[in-house]
PDB file of C-alpha atoms in Angstrom:
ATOM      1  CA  UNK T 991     120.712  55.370  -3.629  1.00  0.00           C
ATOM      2  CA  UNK T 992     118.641  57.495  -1.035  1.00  0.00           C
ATOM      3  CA  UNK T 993     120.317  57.850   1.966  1.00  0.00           C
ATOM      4  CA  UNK T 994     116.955  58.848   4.280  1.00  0.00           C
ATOM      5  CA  UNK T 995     114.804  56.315   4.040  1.00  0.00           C
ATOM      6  CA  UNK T 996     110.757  56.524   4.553  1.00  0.00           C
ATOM      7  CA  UNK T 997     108.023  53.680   3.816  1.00  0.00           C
ATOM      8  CA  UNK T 998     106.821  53.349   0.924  1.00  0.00           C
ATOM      9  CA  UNK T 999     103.126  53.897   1.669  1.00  0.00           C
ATOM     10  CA  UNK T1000     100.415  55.350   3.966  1.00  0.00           C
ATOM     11  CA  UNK T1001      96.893  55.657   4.328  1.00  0.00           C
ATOM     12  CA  UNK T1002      93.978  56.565   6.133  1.00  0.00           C
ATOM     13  CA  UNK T1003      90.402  57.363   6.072  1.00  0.00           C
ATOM     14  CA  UNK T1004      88.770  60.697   5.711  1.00  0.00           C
ATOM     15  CA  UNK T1005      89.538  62.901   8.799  1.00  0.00           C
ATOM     16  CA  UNK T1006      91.932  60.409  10.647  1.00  0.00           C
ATOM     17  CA  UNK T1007      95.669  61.390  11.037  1.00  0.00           C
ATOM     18  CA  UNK T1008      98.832  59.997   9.653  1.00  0.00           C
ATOM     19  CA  UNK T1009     102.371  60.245   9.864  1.00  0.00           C
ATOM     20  CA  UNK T1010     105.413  59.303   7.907  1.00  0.00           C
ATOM     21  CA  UNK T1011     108.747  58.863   9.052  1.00  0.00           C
ATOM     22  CA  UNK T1012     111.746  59.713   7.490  1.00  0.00           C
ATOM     23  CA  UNK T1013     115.033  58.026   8.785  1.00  0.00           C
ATOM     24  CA  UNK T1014     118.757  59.522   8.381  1.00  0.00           C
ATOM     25  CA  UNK T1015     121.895  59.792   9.903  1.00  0.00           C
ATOM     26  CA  UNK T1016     124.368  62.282  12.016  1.00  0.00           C
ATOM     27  CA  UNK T1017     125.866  63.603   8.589  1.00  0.00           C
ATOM     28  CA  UNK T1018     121.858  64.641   7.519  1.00  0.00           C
ATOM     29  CA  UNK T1019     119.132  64.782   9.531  1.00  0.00           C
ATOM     30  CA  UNK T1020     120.877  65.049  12.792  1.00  0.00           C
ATOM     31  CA  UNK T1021     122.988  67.992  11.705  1.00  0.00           C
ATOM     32  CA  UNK T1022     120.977  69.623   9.301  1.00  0.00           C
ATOM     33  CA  UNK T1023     117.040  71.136   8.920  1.00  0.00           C
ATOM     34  CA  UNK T1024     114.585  69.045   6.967  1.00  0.00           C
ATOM     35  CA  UNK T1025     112.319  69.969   4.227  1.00  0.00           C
ATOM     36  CA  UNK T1026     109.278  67.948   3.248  1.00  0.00           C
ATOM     37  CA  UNK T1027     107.465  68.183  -0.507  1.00  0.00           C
ATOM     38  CA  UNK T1028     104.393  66.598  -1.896  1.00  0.00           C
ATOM     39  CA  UNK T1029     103.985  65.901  -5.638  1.00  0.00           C
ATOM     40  CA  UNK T1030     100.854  64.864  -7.439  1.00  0.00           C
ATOM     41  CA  UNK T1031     101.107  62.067 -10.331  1.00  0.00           C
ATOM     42  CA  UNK T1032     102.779  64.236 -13.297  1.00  0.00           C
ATOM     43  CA  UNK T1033     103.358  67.457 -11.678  1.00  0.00           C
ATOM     44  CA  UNK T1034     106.655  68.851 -10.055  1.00  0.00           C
ATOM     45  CA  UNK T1035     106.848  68.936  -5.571  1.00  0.00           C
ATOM     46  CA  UNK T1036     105.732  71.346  -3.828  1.00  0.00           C
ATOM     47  CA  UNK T1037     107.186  73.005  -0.578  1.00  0.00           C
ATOM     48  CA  UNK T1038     104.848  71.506   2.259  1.00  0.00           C
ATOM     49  CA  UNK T1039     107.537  71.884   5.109  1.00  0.00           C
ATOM     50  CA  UNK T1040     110.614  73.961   5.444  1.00  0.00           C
ATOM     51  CA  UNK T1041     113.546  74.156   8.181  1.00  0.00           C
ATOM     52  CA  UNK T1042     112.060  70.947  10.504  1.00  0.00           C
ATOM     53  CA  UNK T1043     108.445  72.611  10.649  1.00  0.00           C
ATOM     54  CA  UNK T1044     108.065  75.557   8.962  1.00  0.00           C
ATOM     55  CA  UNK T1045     104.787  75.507   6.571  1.00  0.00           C
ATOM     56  CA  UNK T1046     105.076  78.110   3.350  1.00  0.00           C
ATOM     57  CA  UNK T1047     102.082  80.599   3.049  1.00  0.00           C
ATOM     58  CA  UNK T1048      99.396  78.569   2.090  1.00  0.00           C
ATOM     59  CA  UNK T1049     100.085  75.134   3.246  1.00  0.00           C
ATOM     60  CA  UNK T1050      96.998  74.037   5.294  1.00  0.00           C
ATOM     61  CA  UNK T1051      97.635  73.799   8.982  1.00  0.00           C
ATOM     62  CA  UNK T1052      96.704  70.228   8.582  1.00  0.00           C
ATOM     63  CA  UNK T1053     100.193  69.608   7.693  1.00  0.00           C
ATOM     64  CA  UNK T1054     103.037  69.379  10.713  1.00  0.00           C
ATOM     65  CA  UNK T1055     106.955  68.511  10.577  1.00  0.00           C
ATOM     66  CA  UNK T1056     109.208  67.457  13.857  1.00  0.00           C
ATOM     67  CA  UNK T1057     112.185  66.595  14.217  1.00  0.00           C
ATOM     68  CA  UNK T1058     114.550  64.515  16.712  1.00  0.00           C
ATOM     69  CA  UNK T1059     117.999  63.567  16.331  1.00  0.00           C
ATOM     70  CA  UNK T1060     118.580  61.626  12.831  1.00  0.00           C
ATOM     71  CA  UNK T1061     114.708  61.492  12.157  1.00  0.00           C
ATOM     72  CA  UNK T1062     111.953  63.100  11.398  1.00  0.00           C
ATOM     73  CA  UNK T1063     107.922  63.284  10.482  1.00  0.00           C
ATOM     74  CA  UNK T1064     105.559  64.914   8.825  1.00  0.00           C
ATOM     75  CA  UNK T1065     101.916  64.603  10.155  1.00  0.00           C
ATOM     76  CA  UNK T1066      98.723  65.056   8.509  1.00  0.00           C
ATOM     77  CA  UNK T1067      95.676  66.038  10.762  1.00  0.00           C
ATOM     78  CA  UNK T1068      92.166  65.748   9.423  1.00  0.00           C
ATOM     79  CA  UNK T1069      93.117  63.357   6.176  1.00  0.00           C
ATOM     80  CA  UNK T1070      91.699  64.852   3.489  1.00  0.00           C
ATOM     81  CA  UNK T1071      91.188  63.021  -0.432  1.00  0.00           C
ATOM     82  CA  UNK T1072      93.492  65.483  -2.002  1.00  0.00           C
ATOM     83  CA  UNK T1073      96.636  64.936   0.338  1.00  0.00           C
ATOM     84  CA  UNK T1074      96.651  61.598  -2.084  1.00  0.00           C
ATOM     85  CA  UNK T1075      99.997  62.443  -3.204  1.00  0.00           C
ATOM     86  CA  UNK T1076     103.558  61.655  -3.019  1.00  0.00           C
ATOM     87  CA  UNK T1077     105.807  62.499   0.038  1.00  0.00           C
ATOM     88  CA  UNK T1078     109.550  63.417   0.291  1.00  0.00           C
ATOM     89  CA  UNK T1079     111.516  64.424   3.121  1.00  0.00           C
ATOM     90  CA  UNK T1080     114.854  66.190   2.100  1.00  0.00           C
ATOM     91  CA  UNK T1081     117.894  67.304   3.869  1.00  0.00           C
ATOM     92  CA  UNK T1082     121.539  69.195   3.137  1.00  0.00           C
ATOM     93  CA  UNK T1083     123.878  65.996   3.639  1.00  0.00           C
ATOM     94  CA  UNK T1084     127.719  66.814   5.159  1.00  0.00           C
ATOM     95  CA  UNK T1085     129.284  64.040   4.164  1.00  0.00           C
ATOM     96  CA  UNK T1086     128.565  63.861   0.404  1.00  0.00           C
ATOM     97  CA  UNK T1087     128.353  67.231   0.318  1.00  0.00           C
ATOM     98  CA  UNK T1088     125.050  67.244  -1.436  1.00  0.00           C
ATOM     99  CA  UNK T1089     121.313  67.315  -1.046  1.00  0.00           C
ATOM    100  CA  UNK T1090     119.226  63.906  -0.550  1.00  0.00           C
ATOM    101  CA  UNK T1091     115.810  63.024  -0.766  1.00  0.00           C
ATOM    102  CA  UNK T1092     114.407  60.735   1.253  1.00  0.00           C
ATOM    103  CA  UNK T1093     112.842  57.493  -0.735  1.00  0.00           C
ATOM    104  CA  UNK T1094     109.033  58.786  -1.203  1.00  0.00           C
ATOM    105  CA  UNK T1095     105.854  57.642   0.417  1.00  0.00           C
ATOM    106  CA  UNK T1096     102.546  57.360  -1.197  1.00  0.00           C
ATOM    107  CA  UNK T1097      99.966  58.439   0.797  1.00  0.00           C
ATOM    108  CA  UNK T1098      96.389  56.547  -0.199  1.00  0.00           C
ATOM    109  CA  UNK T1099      92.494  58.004   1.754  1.00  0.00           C
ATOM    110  CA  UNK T1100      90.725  55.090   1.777  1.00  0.00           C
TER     111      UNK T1100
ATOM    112  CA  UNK F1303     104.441  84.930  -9.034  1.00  0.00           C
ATOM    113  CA  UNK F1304     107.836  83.160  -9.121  1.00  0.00           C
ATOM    114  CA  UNK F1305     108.200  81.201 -12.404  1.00  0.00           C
ATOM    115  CA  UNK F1306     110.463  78.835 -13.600  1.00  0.00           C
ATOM    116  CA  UNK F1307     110.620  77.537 -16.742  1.00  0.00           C
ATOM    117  CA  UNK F1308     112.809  74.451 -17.859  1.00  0.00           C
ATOM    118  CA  UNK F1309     113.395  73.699 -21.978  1.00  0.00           C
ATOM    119  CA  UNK F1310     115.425  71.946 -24.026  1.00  0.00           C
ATOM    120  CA  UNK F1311     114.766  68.447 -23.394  1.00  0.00           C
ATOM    121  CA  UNK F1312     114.589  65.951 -25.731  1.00  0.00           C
ATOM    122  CA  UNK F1313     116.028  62.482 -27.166  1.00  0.00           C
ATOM    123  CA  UNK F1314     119.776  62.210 -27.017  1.00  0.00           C
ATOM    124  CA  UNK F1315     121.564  58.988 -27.943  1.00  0.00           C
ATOM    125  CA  UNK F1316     124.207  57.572 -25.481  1.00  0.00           C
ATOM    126  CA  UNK F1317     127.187  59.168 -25.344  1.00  0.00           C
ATOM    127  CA  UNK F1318     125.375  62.167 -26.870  1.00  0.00           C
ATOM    128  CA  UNK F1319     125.478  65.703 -25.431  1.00  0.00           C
ATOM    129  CA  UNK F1320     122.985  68.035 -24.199  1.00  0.00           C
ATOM    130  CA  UNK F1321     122.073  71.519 -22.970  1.00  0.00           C
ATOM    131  CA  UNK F1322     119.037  72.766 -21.005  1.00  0.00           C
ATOM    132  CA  UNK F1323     117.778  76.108 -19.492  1.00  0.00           C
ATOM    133  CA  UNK F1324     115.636  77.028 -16.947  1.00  0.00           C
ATOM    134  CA  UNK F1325     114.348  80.456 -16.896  1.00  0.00           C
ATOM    135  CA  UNK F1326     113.411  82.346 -13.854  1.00  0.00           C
ATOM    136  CA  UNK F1327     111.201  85.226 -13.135  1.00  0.00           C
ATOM    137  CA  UNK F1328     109.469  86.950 -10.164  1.00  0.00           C
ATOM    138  CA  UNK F1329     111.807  87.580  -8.242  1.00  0.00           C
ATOM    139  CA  UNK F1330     115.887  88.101  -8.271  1.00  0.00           C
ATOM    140  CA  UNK F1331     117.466  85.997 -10.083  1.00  0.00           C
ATOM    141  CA  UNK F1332     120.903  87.103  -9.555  1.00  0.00           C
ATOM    142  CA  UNK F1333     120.713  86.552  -5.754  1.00  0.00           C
ATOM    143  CA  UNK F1334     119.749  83.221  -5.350  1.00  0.00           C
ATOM    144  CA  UNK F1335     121.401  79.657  -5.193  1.00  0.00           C
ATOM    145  CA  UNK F1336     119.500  77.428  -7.914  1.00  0.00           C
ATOM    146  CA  UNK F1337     119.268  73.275  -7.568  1.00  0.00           C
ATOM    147  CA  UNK F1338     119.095  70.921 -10.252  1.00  0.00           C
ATOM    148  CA  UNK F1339     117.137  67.810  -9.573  1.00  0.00           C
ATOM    149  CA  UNK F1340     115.806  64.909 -11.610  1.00  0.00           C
ATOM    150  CA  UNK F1341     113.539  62.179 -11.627  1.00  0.00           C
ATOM    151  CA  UNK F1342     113.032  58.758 -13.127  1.00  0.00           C
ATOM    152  CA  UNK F1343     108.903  59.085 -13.975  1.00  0.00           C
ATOM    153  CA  UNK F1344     107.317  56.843 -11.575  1.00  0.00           C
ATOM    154  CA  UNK F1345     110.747  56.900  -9.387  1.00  0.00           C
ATOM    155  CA  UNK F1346     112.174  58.989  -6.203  1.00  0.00           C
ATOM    156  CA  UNK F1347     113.609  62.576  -6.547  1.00  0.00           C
ATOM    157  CA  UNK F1348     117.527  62.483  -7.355  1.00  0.00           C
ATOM    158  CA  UNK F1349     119.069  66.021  -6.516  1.00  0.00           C
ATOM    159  CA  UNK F1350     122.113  66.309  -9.122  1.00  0.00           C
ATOM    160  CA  UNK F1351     123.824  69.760  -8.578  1.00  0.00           C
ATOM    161  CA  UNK F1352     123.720  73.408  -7.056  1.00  0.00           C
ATOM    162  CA  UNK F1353     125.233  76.294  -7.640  1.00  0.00           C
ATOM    163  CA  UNK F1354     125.814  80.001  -6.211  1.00  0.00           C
ATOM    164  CA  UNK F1355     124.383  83.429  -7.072  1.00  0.00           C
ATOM    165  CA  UNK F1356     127.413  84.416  -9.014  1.00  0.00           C
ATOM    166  CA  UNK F1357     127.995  80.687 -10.244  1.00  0.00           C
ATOM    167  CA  UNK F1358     131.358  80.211  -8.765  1.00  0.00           C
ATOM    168  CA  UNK F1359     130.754  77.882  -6.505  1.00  0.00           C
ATOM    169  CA  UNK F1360     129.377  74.035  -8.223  1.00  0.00           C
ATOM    170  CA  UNK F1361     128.625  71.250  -6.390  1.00  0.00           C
ATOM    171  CA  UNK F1362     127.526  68.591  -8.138  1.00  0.00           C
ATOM    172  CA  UNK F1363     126.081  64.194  -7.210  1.00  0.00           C
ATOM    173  CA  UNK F1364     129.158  61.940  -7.964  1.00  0.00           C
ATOM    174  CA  UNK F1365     126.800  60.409 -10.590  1.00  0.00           C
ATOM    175  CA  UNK F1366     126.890  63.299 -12.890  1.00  0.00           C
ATOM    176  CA  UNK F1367     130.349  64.721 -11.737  1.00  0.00           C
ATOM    177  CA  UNK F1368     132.843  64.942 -14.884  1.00  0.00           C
ATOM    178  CA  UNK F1369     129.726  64.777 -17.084  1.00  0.00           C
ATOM    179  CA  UNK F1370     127.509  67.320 -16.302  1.00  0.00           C
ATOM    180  CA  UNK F1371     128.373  71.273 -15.908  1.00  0.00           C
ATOM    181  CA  UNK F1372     125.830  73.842 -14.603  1.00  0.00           C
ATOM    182  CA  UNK F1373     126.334  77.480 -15.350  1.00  0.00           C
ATOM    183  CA  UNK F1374     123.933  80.457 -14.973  1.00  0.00           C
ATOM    184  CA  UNK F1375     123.708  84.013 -17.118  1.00  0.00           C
ATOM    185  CA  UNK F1376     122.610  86.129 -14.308  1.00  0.00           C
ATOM    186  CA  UNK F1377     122.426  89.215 -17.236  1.00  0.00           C
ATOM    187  CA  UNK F1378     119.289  86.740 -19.202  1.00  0.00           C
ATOM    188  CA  UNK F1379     117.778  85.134 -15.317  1.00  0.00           C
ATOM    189  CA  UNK F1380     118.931  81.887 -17.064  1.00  0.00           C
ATOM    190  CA  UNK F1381     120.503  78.838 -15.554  1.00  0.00           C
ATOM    191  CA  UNK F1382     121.940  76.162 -17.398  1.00  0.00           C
ATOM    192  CA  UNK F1383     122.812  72.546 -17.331  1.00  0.00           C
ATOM    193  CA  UNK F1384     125.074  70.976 -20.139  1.00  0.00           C
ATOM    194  CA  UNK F1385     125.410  67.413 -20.276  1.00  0.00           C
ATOM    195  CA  UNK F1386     127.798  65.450 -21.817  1.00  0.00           C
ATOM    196  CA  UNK F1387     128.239  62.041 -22.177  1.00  0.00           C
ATOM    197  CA  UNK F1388     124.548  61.059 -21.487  1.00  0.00           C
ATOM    198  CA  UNK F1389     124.062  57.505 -20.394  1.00  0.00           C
ATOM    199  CA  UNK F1390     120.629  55.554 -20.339  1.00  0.00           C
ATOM    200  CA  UNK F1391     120.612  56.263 -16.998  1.00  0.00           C
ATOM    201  CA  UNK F1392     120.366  59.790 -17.553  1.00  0.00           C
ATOM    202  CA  UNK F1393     116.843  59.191 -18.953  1.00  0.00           C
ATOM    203  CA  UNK F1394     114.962  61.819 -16.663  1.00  0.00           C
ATOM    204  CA  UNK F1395     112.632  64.816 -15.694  1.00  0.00           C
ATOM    205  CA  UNK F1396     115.298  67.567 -14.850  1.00  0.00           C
ATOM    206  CA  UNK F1397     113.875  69.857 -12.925  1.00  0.00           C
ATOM    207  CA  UNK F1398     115.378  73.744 -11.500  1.00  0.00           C
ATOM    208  CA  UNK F1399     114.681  74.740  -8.336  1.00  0.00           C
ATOM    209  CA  UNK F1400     115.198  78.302  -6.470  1.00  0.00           C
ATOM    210  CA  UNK F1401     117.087  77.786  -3.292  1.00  0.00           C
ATOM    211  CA  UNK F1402     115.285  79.600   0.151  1.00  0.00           C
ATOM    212  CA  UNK F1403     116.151  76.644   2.968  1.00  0.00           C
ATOM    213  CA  UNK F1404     116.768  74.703   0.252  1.00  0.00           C
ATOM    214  CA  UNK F1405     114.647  73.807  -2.965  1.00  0.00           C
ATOM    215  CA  UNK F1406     111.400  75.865  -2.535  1.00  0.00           C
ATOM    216  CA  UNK F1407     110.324  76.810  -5.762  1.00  0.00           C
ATOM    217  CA  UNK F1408     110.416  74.147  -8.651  1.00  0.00           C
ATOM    218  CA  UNK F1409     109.630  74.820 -12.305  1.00  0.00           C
ATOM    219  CA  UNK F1410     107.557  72.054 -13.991  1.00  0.00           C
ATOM    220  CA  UNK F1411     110.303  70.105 -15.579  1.00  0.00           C
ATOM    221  CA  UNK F1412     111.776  68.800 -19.003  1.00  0.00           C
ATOM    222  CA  UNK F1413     112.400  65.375 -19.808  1.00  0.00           C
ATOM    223  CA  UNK F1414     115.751  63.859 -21.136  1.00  0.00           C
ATOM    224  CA  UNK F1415     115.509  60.769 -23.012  1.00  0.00           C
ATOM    225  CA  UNK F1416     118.150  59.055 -23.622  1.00  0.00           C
ATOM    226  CA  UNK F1417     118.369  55.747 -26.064  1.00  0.00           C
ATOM    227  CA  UNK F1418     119.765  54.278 -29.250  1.00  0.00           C
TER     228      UNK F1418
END
């Protein structure tokens, strides 16, 4: 049902960096600004990344969004054991009229 | 400290009706476009509807068009979400969201069950 697709998993050791995609179309991503949110097992998201790469007061400067045409990523410097979390990228969609999440990536430190 | 605070969850049967709140405080309610969005636990975010400051403007996921209706009292910093004709598929964590470049703040959910 999600139209912006990501994989379904990263990881990384302590300190290294990772990055997770997030795929979409013209009628999304490529005409619209992308949010990214993190969500712990039982809690509700977070803001991590607003408007492509904008981080809310208090996000850790570890944390980076980009964007180019229909995609987009969200980088994390300096991996860290609590970024073990969910990941969603999220974006206003034209075409359905309607906001999408992308499909969720679990990030894993090994 | 923005706060919102979903209730009213519980265990519906198909075909069963239900409404649910989400209270907001912290900051001006009557200003702001809210989201609804849901989740499957253990599954993606959905985002199921949105709606203006002075809730005259609805938008709402063809899965829950028809069946669902959001509404806000601006007067109580209360938005609503009144579902009818629940289906199994339904079964979810709905969570509110204020709207500032799109869902920013998110309150910490209530969960719709529904089953026979």
């Amino acid at each position: 049902q999600s139209v912006l697709t990501q994989p379904p998993s990263a990881s990384g050791t302590p300190g290294q960096r990772v990055t997770i995609s997030c795929s979409g179309s013209s009628s999304n991503i490529g005409s619209n600004t992308v949010n990214w949110y993190q969500q712990f097992p039982g809690k509700a998201p977070t803001l991590l990344i607003y408007t492509n790469n904008q981080r809310p007061s208090g996000v850790p400067d570890r944390f980076s969004g980009s964007k180019s045409g229909s995609s987009a990523s969200l980088a994390i410097s300096g991996l860290q054991s609590e970024d073990e979390a969910d990941y969603y990228c999220a974006s206003w969609d034209d075409s359905l009229i309607g906001y999408v999440f992308g499909t969720g990536t679990t990030v894993t430190v090994l | 400290e923005v706060q919102l605070v979903e209730s009213g969850g519980g265990l519906v049967q198909p075909g069963g009706s239900l409404r649910i709140a989400c209270e907001g405080s912290g900051f001006t309610f009557s200003s702001v476009w809210m989201h609804w969005v849901r989740q499957v636990p253990g599954k993606g975010l959905v985002w199921v509807s949105r709606i203006n400051p002075d809730g005259t403007n609805v938008i709402y996921a063809d899965s829950v068009k028809g069946r669902f209706t959001v509404s806000r009292d601006n007067a109580k910093n209360r938005l609503y979400l009144q579902m009818n004709s629940l289906r199994v598929e339904d079964t979810a964590i709905y969570y509110c969201s204020r709207d500032v470049f799109g869902p920013r703040q998110w309150g910490q959910g209530t969960l719709v069950t529904v089953s026979s």
